[in-house]
Every structure is written in C-alpha cells, then in structure tokens.
CSV table of C-alpha atoms and ligand atoms in Angstrom, one decimal:
chain,number,residue,atom,x,y,z
S,1,MET,CA,-160.6,35.8,-4.0
S,2,THR,CA,-163.2,32.9,-3.8
S,3,THR,CA,-167.2,32.8,-5.5
S,4,THR,CA,-169.2,32.2,-2.8
S,5,LYS,CA,-172.6,32.6,-4.4
S,6,LEU,CA,-174.1,33.0,-8.1
S,7,PRO,CA,-173.1,36.2,-9.8
S,8,ASP,CA,-176.0,38.1,-9.3
S,9,ARG,CA,-175.2,39.4,-13.4
S,10,GLY,CA,-173.3,37.1,-15.7
S,11,ILE,CA,-169.9,37.8,-16.3
S,12,ALA,CA,-168.5,37.8,-19.6
S,13,TRP,CA,-165.9,35.6,-21.7
S,14,PRO,CA,-163.0,37.7,-21.8
S,15,GLU,CA,-163.3,38.5,-17.6
S,16,LEU,CA,-163.9,34.4,-16.6
S,17,GLU,CA,-161.4,33.7,-19.6
S,18,ARG,CA,-159.4,36.0,-17.5
S,19,GLN,CA,-159.9,34.6,-14.2
S,20,LEU,CA,-159.5,31.4,-15.1
S,21,LYS,CA,-156.3,31.6,-16.7
S,22,GLU,CA,-154.8,33.5,-13.5
S,23,ALA,CA,-156.3,31.1,-11.4
S,24,GLY,CA,-153.9,28.4,-12.9
S,25,LYS,CA,-151.3,30.6,-12.6
S,26,HIS,CA,-149.4,28.8,-10.0
S,27,ASP,CA,-150.7,25.3,-11.0
S,28,VAL,CA,-147.9,23.4,-12.1
S,29,ASP,CA,-146.4,23.8,-15.7
S,30,TRP,CA,-147.3,19.7,-16.8
S,31,ARG,CA,-145.1,20.4,-20.1
S,32,ASN,CA,-141.5,20.6,-18.8
S,33,GLY,CA,-141.6,17.6,-17.6
S,34,ARG,CA,-141.3,17.5,-13.8
S,35,VAL,CA,-144.6,16.2,-12.6
S,36,PRO,CA,-144.2,12.5,-11.9
S,37,MET,CA,-147.7,11.1,-12.7
S,38,PHE,CA,-151.6,12.8,-13.5
S,39,ILE,CA,-150.9,13.2,-17.5
S,40,HIS,CA,-150.1,11.1,-20.9
S,41,TYR,CA,-148.6,13.1,-23.2
S,42,ALA,CA,-147.9,12.2,-26.4
S,43,GLY,CA,-147.2,15.3,-28.5
S,44,ASP,CA,-149.3,18.3,-29.7
S,45,ASP,CA,-150.6,17.0,-32.5
S,46,VAL,CA,-151.9,14.5,-29.9
S,47,LEU,CA,-153.3,16.6,-28.0
S,48,GLU,CA,-154.9,18.5,-31.1
S,49,VAL,CA,-156.7,15.7,-32.5
S,50,ALA,CA,-158.1,14.1,-29.3
S,51,LYS,CA,-159.1,18.3,-28.5
S,52,LYS,CA,-160.8,18.5,-32.2
S,53,ALA,CA,-162.7,15.3,-32.1
S,54,TYR,CA,-163.7,16.1,-27.8
S,55,LEU,CA,-165.4,19.8,-28.7
S,56,MET,CA,-167.2,18.5,-32.5
S,57,TYR,CA,-169.0,16.2,-29.8
S,58,PHE,CA,-168.7,18.4,-26.9
S,59,SER,CA,-172.5,18.0,-26.3
S,60,GLU,CA,-173.3,14.6,-27.6
S,61,ASN,CA,-174.7,12.2,-24.8
S,62,GLY,CA,-173.5,8.5,-24.8
S,63,LEU,CA,-176.2,8.0,-23.0
S,64,GLY,CA,-178.4,8.6,-26.1
S,65,GLY,CA,-177.8,6.1,-28.6
S,66,ARG,CA,-181.6,6.2,-29.8
S,67,ALA,CA,-179.9,10.1,-30.7
S,68,PHE,CA,-176.3,9.8,-31.5
S,69,GLY,CA,-175.5,6.6,-33.6
S,70,SER,CA,-172.3,8.2,-34.4
S,71,LEU,CA,-171.2,7.1,-30.6
S,72,VAL,CA,-172.6,3.8,-30.9
S,73,LYS,CA,-170.1,3.8,-33.6
S,74,PHE,CA,-167.2,5.1,-32.4
S,75,GLU,CA,-167.8,3.1,-29.1
S,76,THR,CA,-168.1,-0.3,-30.9
S,77,GLU,CA,-164.7,0.5,-32.8
S,78,VAL,CA,-163.4,1.0,-29.9
S,79,VAL,CA,-163.8,-1.6,-27.8
S,80,ALA,CA,-162.9,-3.9,-31.3
S,81,MET,CA,-159.7,-2.6,-31.0
S,82,GLY,CA,-159.1,-2.8,-27.6
S,83,LEU,CA,-160.2,-6.8,-27.5
S,84,ASP,CA,-157.5,-6.9,-30.7
S,85,LEU,CA,-154.8,-5.6,-29.2
S,86,LEU,CA,-155.9,-7.5,-26.2
S,87,HIS,CA,-156.8,-11.2,-28.2
S,88,GLY,CA,-160.3,-11.1,-26.8
S,89,GLY,CA,-162.0,-13.9,-28.8
S,90,PRO,CA,-165.3,-13.9,-30.8
S,91,GLU,CA,-166.7,-14.6,-27.4
S,92,ALA,CA,-165.7,-11.5,-25.3
S,93,ARG,CA,-167.3,-8.2,-24.9
S,94,GLY,CA,-166.6,-4.8,-23.8
S,95,ALA,CA,-168.2,-1.0,-23.2
S,96,MET,CA,-166.1,1.9,-22.9
S,97,THR,CA,-166.3,3.6,-18.8
S,98,THR,CA,-165.6,6.8,-17.9
S,99,GLY,CA,-161.8,5.8,-15.6
S,100,GLY,CA,-159.9,3.4,-14.2
S,101,THR,CA,-162.2,4.0,-10.7
S,102,GLU,CA,-165.2,2.5,-13.1
S,103,SER,CA,-164.6,-0.1,-14.4
S,104,ILE,CA,-162.4,-2.4,-11.5
S,105,PHE,CA,-166.1,-0.6,-9.8
S,106,LEU,CA,-168.1,-2.8,-12.6
S,107,ALA,CA,-165.7,-6.2,-12.6
S,108,VAL,CA,-165.6,-6.6,-8.4
S,109,LYS,CA,-169.5,-6.1,-8.7
S,110,CYS,CA,-169.8,-9.1,-11.9
S,111,ALA,CA,-167.9,-10.9,-9.9
S,112,ARG,CA,-170.0,-10.6,-7.3
S,113,ASP,CA,-172.7,-11.7,-8.2
S,114,ARG,CA,-171.4,-14.6,-10.2
S,115,ALA,CA,-169.9,-15.8,-7.1
S,116,LEU,CA,-173.5,-14.9,-5.2
S,117,ALA,CA,-175.5,-16.6,-8.1
S,118,ARG,CA,-172.8,-20.2,-7.9
S,119,ASN,CA,-173.1,-20.2,-4.0
S,120,PRO,CA,-176.3,-17.6,-2.6
S,121,GLY,CA,-174.5,-19.3,0.8
S,122,MET,CA,-171.7,-17.8,0.8
S,123,GLY,CA,-170.7,-15.4,3.8
S,124,THR,CA,-169.3,-12.2,2.7
S,125,PRO,CA,-167.3,-11.8,-0.6
S,126,GLN,CA,-164.3,-11.6,-0.6
S,127,ILE,CA,-161.4,-9.9,-3.3
S,128,VAL,CA,-157.7,-11.5,-2.5
S,129,MET,CA,-155.2,-9.7,-4.7
S,130,PRO,CA,-151.6,-9.3,-4.0
S,131,LEU,CA,-150.3,-5.7,-1.7
S,132,SER,CA,-149.8,-4.1,-4.9
S,133,ALA,CA,-153.3,-3.3,-6.5
S,134,HIS,CA,-155.2,-0.2,-6.7
S,135,PRO,CA,-157.1,1.2,-4.4
S,136,ALA,CA,-159.9,1.3,-6.0
S,137,PHE,CA,-160.0,-2.3,-5.6
S,138,ASP,CA,-161.0,-1.6,-1.7
S,139,LYS,CA,-163.4,1.5,-2.5
S,140,ALA,CA,-165.1,-1.0,-4.6
S,141,ALA,CA,-166.0,-2.9,-2.4
S,142,TRP,CA,-166.5,-0.9,0.1
S,143,PHE,CA,-169.7,0.5,-2.0
S,144,LEU,CA,-170.3,-3.1,-3.1
S,145,GLY,CA,-170.4,-4.7,0.6
S,146,MET,CA,-167.8,-6.6,0.3
S,147,LYS,CA,-164.1,-7.7,1.8
S,148,THR,CA,-160.3,-6.8,0.0
S,149,VAL,CA,-157.2,-9.0,1.4
S,150,ARG,CA,-154.3,-8.1,0.2
S,151,VAL,CA,-151.5,-10.4,0.4
S,152,PRO,CA,-147.2,-10.2,0.2
S,153,LEU,CA,-145.4,-9.7,-2.8
S,154,GLY,CA,-142.4,-12.0,-3.9
S,155,ALA,CA,-138.7,-10.3,-3.0
S,156,ASP,CA,-139.2,-9.1,-7.4
S,157,PHE,CA,-142.3,-7.6,-6.3
S,158,CYS,CA,-144.3,-9.0,-8.2
S,159,ALA,CA,-147.4,-10.9,-7.1
S,160,ASP,CA,-146.6,-13.7,-5.3
S,161,VAL,CA,-148.6,-16.9,-6.5
S,162,ASP,CA,-148.1,-19.6,-3.8
S,163,ALA,CA,-149.2,-16.5,-1.0
S,164,LEU,CA,-152.0,-16.0,-3.5
S,165,ARG,CA,-153.5,-19.8,-2.6
S,166,ALA,CA,-152.9,-19.6,1.0
S,167,ALA,CA,-155.5,-16.6,0.8
S,168,LEU,CA,-157.9,-18.5,-0.9
S,169,THR,CA,-160.9,-19.0,0.7
S,170,PRO,CA,-164.8,-20.2,0.0
S,171,GLU,CA,-165.7,-16.7,0.5
S,172,THR,CA,-163.2,-15.6,-2.0
S,173,ALA,CA,-165.1,-13.8,-5.2
S,174,MET,CA,-162.6,-12.5,-7.5
S,175,LEU,CA,-158.8,-12.8,-8.1
S,176,VAL,CA,-156.4,-9.3,-9.3
S,177,GLY,CA,-153.7,-9.3,-11.1
S,178,SER,CA,-151.5,-5.9,-12.8
S,179,ALA,CA,-150.1,-5.3,-15.9
S,180,PRO,CA,-148.1,-3.5,-14.4
S,181,ALA,CA,-149.6,-2.5,-11.3
S,182,PHE,CA,-148.5,1.0,-9.7
S,183,PRO,CA,-146.7,1.3,-6.9
S,184,HIS,CA,-143.3,-0.4,-9.2
S,185,GLY,CA,-144.5,-1.0,-12.9
S,186,VAL,CA,-144.0,-4.8,-12.4
S,187,VAL,CA,-145.9,-7.5,-14.1
S,188,ASP,CA,-148.1,-10.0,-12.5
S,189,PRO,CA,-147.8,-13.3,-13.2
S,190,ILE,CA,-150.8,-13.6,-15.2
S,191,PRO,CA,-151.3,-17.2,-16.5
S,192,GLN,CA,-150.2,-18.5,-13.0
S,193,ILE,CA,-152.6,-17.2,-11.3
S,194,ALA,CA,-155.1,-18.2,-14.0
S,195,ALA,CA,-154.5,-21.1,-13.9
S,196,LEU,CA,-155.4,-21.0,-9.8
S,197,ALA,CA,-158.3,-19.1,-10.8
S,198,GLN,CA,-159.6,-21.7,-13.3
S,199,GLU,CA,-158.9,-24.5,-11.1
S,200,ARG,CA,-160.4,-23.3,-7.8
S,201,GLY,CA,-163.7,-21.3,-10.8
S,202,ILE,CA,-163.0,-18.1,-9.5
S,203,TRP,CA,-162.9,-15.1,-11.0
S,204,MET,CA,-159.9,-13.1,-12.6
S,205,HIS,CA,-159.4,-9.9,-13.4
S,206,VAL,CA,-156.6,-8.5,-14.9
S,207,ASP,CA,-156.2,-4.6,-14.0
S,208,ALA,CA,-154.5,-3.5,-17.4
S,209,CYS,CA,-155.9,0.1,-17.0
S,210,VAL,CA,-151.7,1.5,-16.6
S,211,GLY,CA,-151.2,-1.3,-19.7
S,212,GLY,CA,-153.3,-2.7,-21.0
S,213,TYR,CA,-152.6,0.6,-24.1
S,214,PHE,CA,-148.7,0.6,-23.6
S,215,ALA,CA,-148.0,-3.4,-22.8
S,216,PRO,CA,-149.5,-4.9,-26.7
S,217,PHE,CA,-146.4,-2.4,-27.7
S,218,ALA,CA,-143.3,-2.6,-25.2
S,219,ARG,CA,-143.8,-6.3,-26.5
S,220,GLU,CA,-144.0,-5.7,-29.8
S,221,LEU,CA,-139.8,-3.6,-28.9
S,222,GLY,CA,-138.8,-6.3,-27.1
S,223,ALA,CA,-140.1,-6.0,-23.3
S,224,ASP,CA,-139.2,-9.5,-21.5
S,225,ILE,CA,-143.7,-9.8,-20.0
S,226,PRO,CA,-145.4,-12.8,-20.1
S,227,ASP,CA,-148.9,-13.2,-21.7
S,228,PHE,CA,-151.2,-10.8,-19.3
S,229,ASP,CA,-154.3,-10.8,-21.4
S,230,PHE,CA,-157.5,-13.2,-22.8
S,231,ALA,CA,-154.9,-15.5,-24.1
S,232,VAL,CA,-154.8,-16.3,-20.9
S,233,ASP,CA,-157.0,-19.1,-20.1
S,234,GLY,CA,-158.7,-18.2,-17.0
S,235,VAL,CA,-158.3,-14.9,-17.5
S,236,THR,CA,-162.5,-13.2,-16.7
S,237,SER,CA,-162.1,-9.8,-17.2
S,238,ILE,CA,-159.9,-7.0,-17.9
S,239,SER,CA,-159.5,-3.1,-17.2
S,240,ALA,CA,-158.2,-0.9,-19.9
S,241,ASP,CA,-157.7,2.5,-19.3
S,242,LEU,CA,-157.8,4.7,-22.6
S,243,HIS,CA,-157.4,8.2,-21.0
S,244,LYS,CA,-153.7,6.8,-19.6
S,245,TYR,CA,-151.4,5.4,-22.7
S,246,GLY,CA,-154.2,5.4,-25.0
S,247,TYR,CA,-153.3,9.4,-25.0
S,248,THR,CA,-157.4,9.8,-24.9
S,249,ALA,CA,-159.0,12.7,-23.3
S,250,LYS,CA,-160.1,12.4,-19.6
S,251,GLY,CA,-162.6,10.5,-19.0
S,252,ALA,CA,-162.3,7.3,-20.9
S,253,SER,CA,-161.7,3.3,-20.2
S,254,THR,CA,-162.4,-0.2,-21.6
S,255,LEU,CA,-163.6,-2.8,-19.8
S,256,PHE,CA,-163.8,-5.9,-21.6
S,257,PHE,CA,-165.3,-9.2,-20.8
S,258,ALA,CA,-164.4,-13.1,-21.6
S,259,ASP,CA,-167.7,-13.8,-22.4
S,260,PRO,CA,-171.2,-12.3,-23.0
S,261,GLU,CA,-172.4,-14.0,-19.7
S,262,SER,CA,-169.7,-12.0,-17.3
S,263,PHE,CA,-170.2,-9.5,-19.9
S,264,ALA,CA,-174.3,-9.8,-19.0
S,265,LEU,CA,-173.6,-9.6,-15.5
S,266,MET,CA,-173.0,-5.4,-15.5
S,267,GLY,CA,-176.1,-4.4,-17.9
S,268,TYR,CA,-178.9,-2.3,-15.2
S,269,ALA,CA,-182.2,-2.5,-17.5
S,270,PHE,CA,-185.0,-1.0,-15.0
S,271,ASP,CA,-188.8,-0.5,-16.3
S,272,ASN,CA,-190.5,0.8,-13.5
S,273,TRP,CA,-191.3,4.8,-13.2
S,274,PRO,CA,-193.2,6.0,-15.6
S,275,ARG,CA,-190.6,7.4,-17.8
S,276,GLY,CA,-191.1,3.5,-18.7
S,277,GLN,CA,-187.4,0.9,-19.6
S,278,TYR,CA,-183.8,2.4,-18.9
S,279,PHE,CA,-180.8,0.8,-19.5
S,280,THR,CA,-177.2,1.1,-19.3
S,281,HIS,CA,-174.2,-1.4,-19.8
S,282,THR,CA,-171.9,0.5,-17.3
S,283,LEU,CA,-172.1,2.8,-13.3
S,284,VAL,CA,-173.0,5.9,-15.0
S,285,GLY,CA,-175.6,7.1,-17.4
S,286,THR,CA,-175.2,11.1,-18.8
S,287,ARG,CA,-171.4,9.7,-20.7
S,288,ALA,CA,-169.4,12.8,-22.2
S,289,GLY,CA,-169.5,12.1,-26.9
S,290,GLY,CA,-166.5,14.2,-26.4
S,291,ALA,CA,-164.6,11.1,-24.4
S,292,ILE,CA,-166.1,8.7,-26.9
S,293,ALA,CA,-165.1,10.5,-29.7
S,294,ALA,CA,-161.8,11.6,-28.9
S,295,ALA,CA,-160.8,8.1,-27.8
S,296,TRP,CA,-162.1,6.5,-31.5
S,297,ALA,CA,-159.7,10.1,-33.4
S,298,VAL,CA,-156.7,9.0,-31.2
S,299,MET,CA,-156.7,5.4,-31.8
S,300,ASN,CA,-156.8,6.1,-35.5
S,301,TYR,CA,-154.5,8.5,-35.7
S,302,LEU,CA,-152.1,6.8,-34.1
S,303,GLY,CA,-152.5,3.6,-35.7
S,304,ARG,CA,-150.0,0.8,-34.7
S,305,ASP,CA,-147.4,2.7,-36.2
S,306,GLY,CA,-148.4,5.7,-33.8
S,307,TYR,CA,-148.6,3.9,-30.8
S,308,LEU,CA,-145.1,1.6,-31.4
S,309,ARG,CA,-143.6,5.3,-32.3
S,310,VAL,CA,-144.7,6.0,-29.1
S,311,THR,CA,-143.8,3.7,-27.1
S,312,GLU,CA,-140.2,3.1,-28.3
S,313,ARG,CA,-139.8,6.7,-26.8
S,314,VAL,CA,-141.6,6.5,-23.6
S,315,LEU,CA,-139.5,3.1,-23.1
S,316,ALA,CA,-135.4,5.0,-23.9
S,317,THR,CA,-136.5,7.5,-21.7
S,318,ARG,CA,-136.9,4.6,-18.7
S,319,ARG,CA,-133.8,3.3,-19.5
S,320,ALA,CA,-131.6,6.3,-20.1
S,321,MET,CA,-132.9,7.6,-16.4
S,322,GLN,CA,-132.5,4.0,-14.5
S,323,ALA,CA,-129.3,3.9,-16.2
S,324,GLY,CA,-128.2,8.0,-14.9
S,325,LEU,CA,-130.4,6.4,-11.2
S,326,ASP,CA,-127.7,3.0,-10.6
S,327,ARG,CA,-124.3,5.0,-11.8
S,328,LEU,CA,-126.1,7.5,-8.7
S,329,GLY,CA,-126.2,4.6,-6.7
S,330,LEU,CA,-129.9,4.5,-6.7
S,331,PRO,CA,-131.5,1.2,-8.0
S,332,THR,CA,-134.8,0.0,-10.0
S,333,LEU,CA,-136.7,-1.3,-7.4
S,334,GLY,CA,-137.6,-5.1,-9.5
S,335,GLN,CA,-137.9,-5.1,-12.9
S,336,PRO,CA,-139.9,-3.3,-14.5
S,337,GLU,CA,-140.5,-3.8,-18.1
S,338,LEU,CA,-143.1,-1.2,-18.9
S,339,SER,CA,-143.8,3.2,-18.5
S,340,VAL,CA,-143.8,2.9,-14.3
S,341,PHE,CA,-140.8,2.5,-12.6
S,342,ALA,CA,-139.6,3.3,-8.9
S,343,PHE,CA,-136.6,3.5,-7.4
S,344,GLY,CA,-133.9,3.4,-3.7
S,345,SER,CA,-131.3,2.2,-2.0
S,346,PRO,CA,-131.2,1.5,1.6
S,347,GLU,CA,-128.1,3.2,2.2
S,348,ARG,CA,-130.4,6.4,1.2
S,349,ASP,CA,-133.4,8.8,2.5
S,350,MET,CA,-135.5,9.2,-0.3
S,351,ALA,CA,-138.0,10.8,1.9
S,352,ALA,CA,-134.3,13.9,1.9
S,353,ILE,CA,-133.4,13.1,-1.5
S,354,GLY,CA,-137.9,13.8,-2.9
S,355,ARG,CA,-137.3,17.0,-0.3
S,356,GLY,CA,-133.9,18.2,-2.6
S,357,LEU,CA,-135.8,17.1,-5.6
S,358,GLY,CA,-139.1,18.7,-3.8
S,359,ALA,CA,-137.5,22.5,-3.8
S,360,ARG,CA,-135.7,22.1,-7.0
S,361,GLY,CA,-139.0,22.4,-8.9
S,362,TRP,CA,-140.0,18.3,-9.0
S,363,ILE,CA,-142.8,17.0,-7.9
S,364,VAL,CA,-142.0,14.0,-6.2
S,365,GLY,CA,-144.3,10.6,-5.8
S,366,TYR,CA,-143.2,8.2,-3.6
S,367,VAL,CA,-143.3,4.6,-3.0
S,368,LYS,CA,-143.2,3.1,0.7
S,369,GLU,CA,-141.3,-0.3,2.1
S,370,PRO,CA,-138.7,0.2,0.4
S,371,ALA,CA,-138.8,4.1,0.7
S,372,GLY,CA,-138.8,5.1,-3.1
S,373,ILE,CA,-139.3,7.4,-5.7
S,374,HIS,CA,-141.7,7.0,-8.1
S,375,HIS,CA,-142.2,7.6,-12.0
S,376,MET,CA,-145.1,7.1,-14.0
S,377,LEU,CA,-143.8,7.7,-17.7
S,378,ASN,CA,-145.2,9.9,-20.4
S,379,LEU,CA,-142.6,11.6,-23.8
S,380,THR,CA,-142.5,15.4,-21.6
S,381,HIS,CA,-139.9,12.9,-19.7
S,382,GLU,CA,-138.2,13.3,-22.6
S,383,PRO,CA,-136.3,15.7,-22.7
S,384,VAL,CA,-135.9,16.1,-19.1
S,385,VAL,CA,-133.8,13.4,-18.5
S,386,GLY,CA,-130.6,15.1,-18.0
S,387,ARG,CA,-131.6,17.8,-16.1
S,388,TYR,CA,-133.6,15.1,-13.1
S,389,LEU,CA,-130.6,13.3,-13.2
S,390,ALA,CA,-128.1,16.3,-12.2
S,391,ASP,CA,-130.2,18.0,-9.4
S,392,VAL,CA,-130.7,13.6,-8.5
S,393,GLU,CA,-126.8,14.3,-8.4
S,394,GLU,CA,-126.7,17.7,-6.6
S,395,VAL,CA,-128.9,16.6,-3.7
S,396,LEU,CA,-126.7,13.6,-3.0
S,397,LYS,CA,-124.0,15.9,-1.9
S,398,ASP,CA,-126.5,16.8,0.9
S,399,LYS,CA,-125.4,14.9,4.1
S,400,ALA,CA,-129.4,14.4,5.1
S,401,THR,CA,-129.5,12.2,2.3
S,402,ARG,CA,-127.2,9.8,3.3
S,403,ALA,CA,-129.1,9.5,7.0
S,404,THR,CA,-129.7,5.9,6.5
S,405,ALA,CA,-131.6,5.9,9.8
S,406,VAL,CA,-135.2,7.6,8.2
S,407,SER,CA,-135.8,5.2,5.5
S,408,GLY,CA,-138.6,3.8,4.2
S,409,SER,CA,-140.2,6.8,7.0
S,410,VAL,CA,-141.5,8.7,3.3
S,411,VAL,CA,-145.1,10.2,3.4
S,412,ALA,CA,-145.9,7.8,0.1
S,413,GLU,CA,-149.3,10.9,-1.0
S,414,TYR,CA,-150.7,9.7,-4.5
T,501,PLP,C1,-152.4,0.6,-12.3
T,501,PLP,C2,-153.9,1.3,-12.0
T,501,PLP,N1,-155.1,0.6,-11.9
T,501,PLP,C3,-156.3,1.5,-11.8
T,501,PLP,C4,-156.4,2.9,-11.9
T,501,PLP,C5,-157.6,3.9,-11.5
T,501,PLP,O1,-157.2,4.8,-13.0
T,501,PLP,P1,-158.2,5.9,-12.9
T,501,PLP,O2,-157.6,7.0,-11.9
T,501,PLP,O3,-158.8,6.0,-14.1
T,501,PLP,O4,-159.5,5.7,-12.3
T,501,PLP,C6,-155.1,3.1,-11.4
T,501,PLP,C7,-154.7,4.9,-11.7
T,501,PLP,O5,-153.7,5.8,-11.9
T,501,PLP,C8,-154.2,2.6,-11.6
T,501,PLP,O6,-151.8,3.0,-11.6
C-alpha cells in the first residue's frame, strides 16, 4: 500500500521496522553478487566500521565547523590522506563533497570561472572531453550555462589526444580525462592530455571518481597504467569518490586542486541578509556528519595494507572473469587494468545474452557501440565468478545469442 498523507497518529517502531523490511523484500539482494554496480563492498567488518562511525555522528552537521571540531578534524585528515595518495604537493588543497557528481560540478564551475576571468569576452565556455566521460560533466554544463564537446575514442577505447586537440577552440575552458572511464574501465592518457592543457593554458580535470582510491593500490600491485594524478604537471583538479572504492558510506567524495588559487574558486561567501556571514567550500550547505566520520574511520581501519589486500582480490576477480569469458569467445573490450571492464563479441547478440542472464537472476549492465556487458567489481563478486561463467555458458547455447544481425542494439540503461 502506498502512503499518500502523513498518518494522523504516529506509528510505533516495531510496525515501521516490519514495513521497512517488507518494502525491501523484492529488492535485489546485493550481497549475492548479482548487481554489477551501485555497491562497493569490502567485507562485513568494513561495513560495520562505516555504520558505527556513521551512527556516532548521525546528527552532527558538517556545515557547523564552529560547533563540531570533530568533523573538521575528520575532513582535514581525509583530505590529507587523499592528497598524499594522489601526489598532491604542498600547495594542493581539497574538500569532501557528497559524491562524484558534486565534485565534478564544482570542478566545472571553477574551470568556467577561471576561463571567464582570464578572457571576459569569450563566448559560451566549453568542456572538451572524450566520448566516455561521465554524464556528470554534461549535467554540470547544463546547470552552469556551458557546452560540452564529446570527442570520439581511439581504437583502444581511451581518449584520442589528437582528436581532443582538434576539438579545442578559444572557448575551451576545461579538458577532461578519466581514470578510469566508466564504460570500458580504461584509463585515459592523462600525461598527454595534461601536456595539451598546459600548452594551451586550459583547466585539466581528472575524473578519478572510480579510480582515485583504487588505482594507487592497483599500480602498487603491478597494474600497467600511466601516471594519472598530481604527479603529472598540468593536472588542475581531481575528483575521487570515497563512497566507491574508498568503501565508505554513501554521500562521500573528495575534490582536490593543485593549488590554493584554483581551490579558492569554489568557496562561496555571502553577507547581505539579516543573519550575517555565510560561507561554504562546496555546493551544499548541511552535510551529513555521519558520511564524514565514516570516511575517516574506514580509511584508518583499512589503512594502506587493507586497501592493498582488497584491491588484490578485486583484481583477481576481474582476471578470473575475463579469462573465463575469453574461453567462451567473449573477449574484453580494450585493456582495462582496474576494477571495471566490459566484454562483447560481434559474433554474438549481446542483448540476447543479457536477457538470458537476466532470466537467471543477474542484473545486467550494458555498453553500446560495440555492444557489450559491463561490470564494476567488488568483493561481492568474488565468490560468484564460477556461477556467473556457468550461466553465461548456458545462455550461449540459446540460438538467439548467435543472431549477430541485431548486435549493437542493446539499450544501455545506467
Ligand atoms: C567515472 C565516474 N565519474 C563520476 C561518477 C558520478 O559519481 P556519483 O554517482 O557518486 O555522483 C561516476 C559514477 O559511477 C563515475 O563512474
């Protein structure tokens, strides 16, 4: 039954608890590894730490630094740990935000303002980015009165730097590279994009929402990806989500800047109302104290060795899935080195394979052009690799999967 108005009399907790459980009865049980995204699980112990820390600071508000020195300390230390991982120098700055979309929104806003300040006569500021960049950039541009230019990828699904160069105009305010991009999980050639940005005096943003807290550890474990962070000259800002591979509570991301001048562009101060001075570093006002405390707690709980351990297992899961799919004639698209990959074959109808997997209880994510099936992995997937591969093998027996004519027709819902 759907509630359409506030109940006349309050309902006691036991009944509410029952209704809450009932409402979730038909949700997918993410613990069984059948959800290819949305969840980032690093073990029950990590989840417990995040939940306990969140509840301890459930009511506290990140807006109130004067009242909650605890949250200021947690955020300062989270930002410092993130900057250390991503090779921020002594000039680098950062803040916690509520998610990847907010981090990207703010970076876009700062790039726009810097471009307009340098060249007030410019037309509509533009973001030039690879086709694989996240829609958060288009959303930000839409809100901020800007335009986006999406540039075709190279054959390896990475950004094509020459194509990016060719798309630059005097209106270009920002260049983007992803580490990794969500569709194929591959890392763009950040050093080359940053060199181009530096040569033209353009703001360069690295979207490491997925890789910010994964790639540093994957590299330490041997992943073959080029420098992607502030180790690269010309990188102006980096978004890195804590609520993805930081394994913290949802509502937590970080946005970093190479220097204090760029960071200052996102601060907002206002005084012209009866209540006096108002200031925020980021977009939102009130911020969940729980999300800040949980991020601090999980980062300290896992530590470098914990992140390395979890990363190693996620990488092994990806390799096992890739090898099994390869044996079934379903190769990986491109050469992903981190936690996200997509597979597909022009000889198979990937939509039919997806339907078959769906019928066997798997939630399926797709990529299009070329058609493929997409995975963003975490430890829930580790125990079900065998089951997944067995189900794919079964599905491939269905003649419908051999109908290559409709390949490419997948509807890639997010
Ligand atoms: C590469 C990339 N950037 C940005 C985002 C947006 O993050 P959020 O959903 O936390 O706003 C995502 C989400 O999956 C992503 O994959």
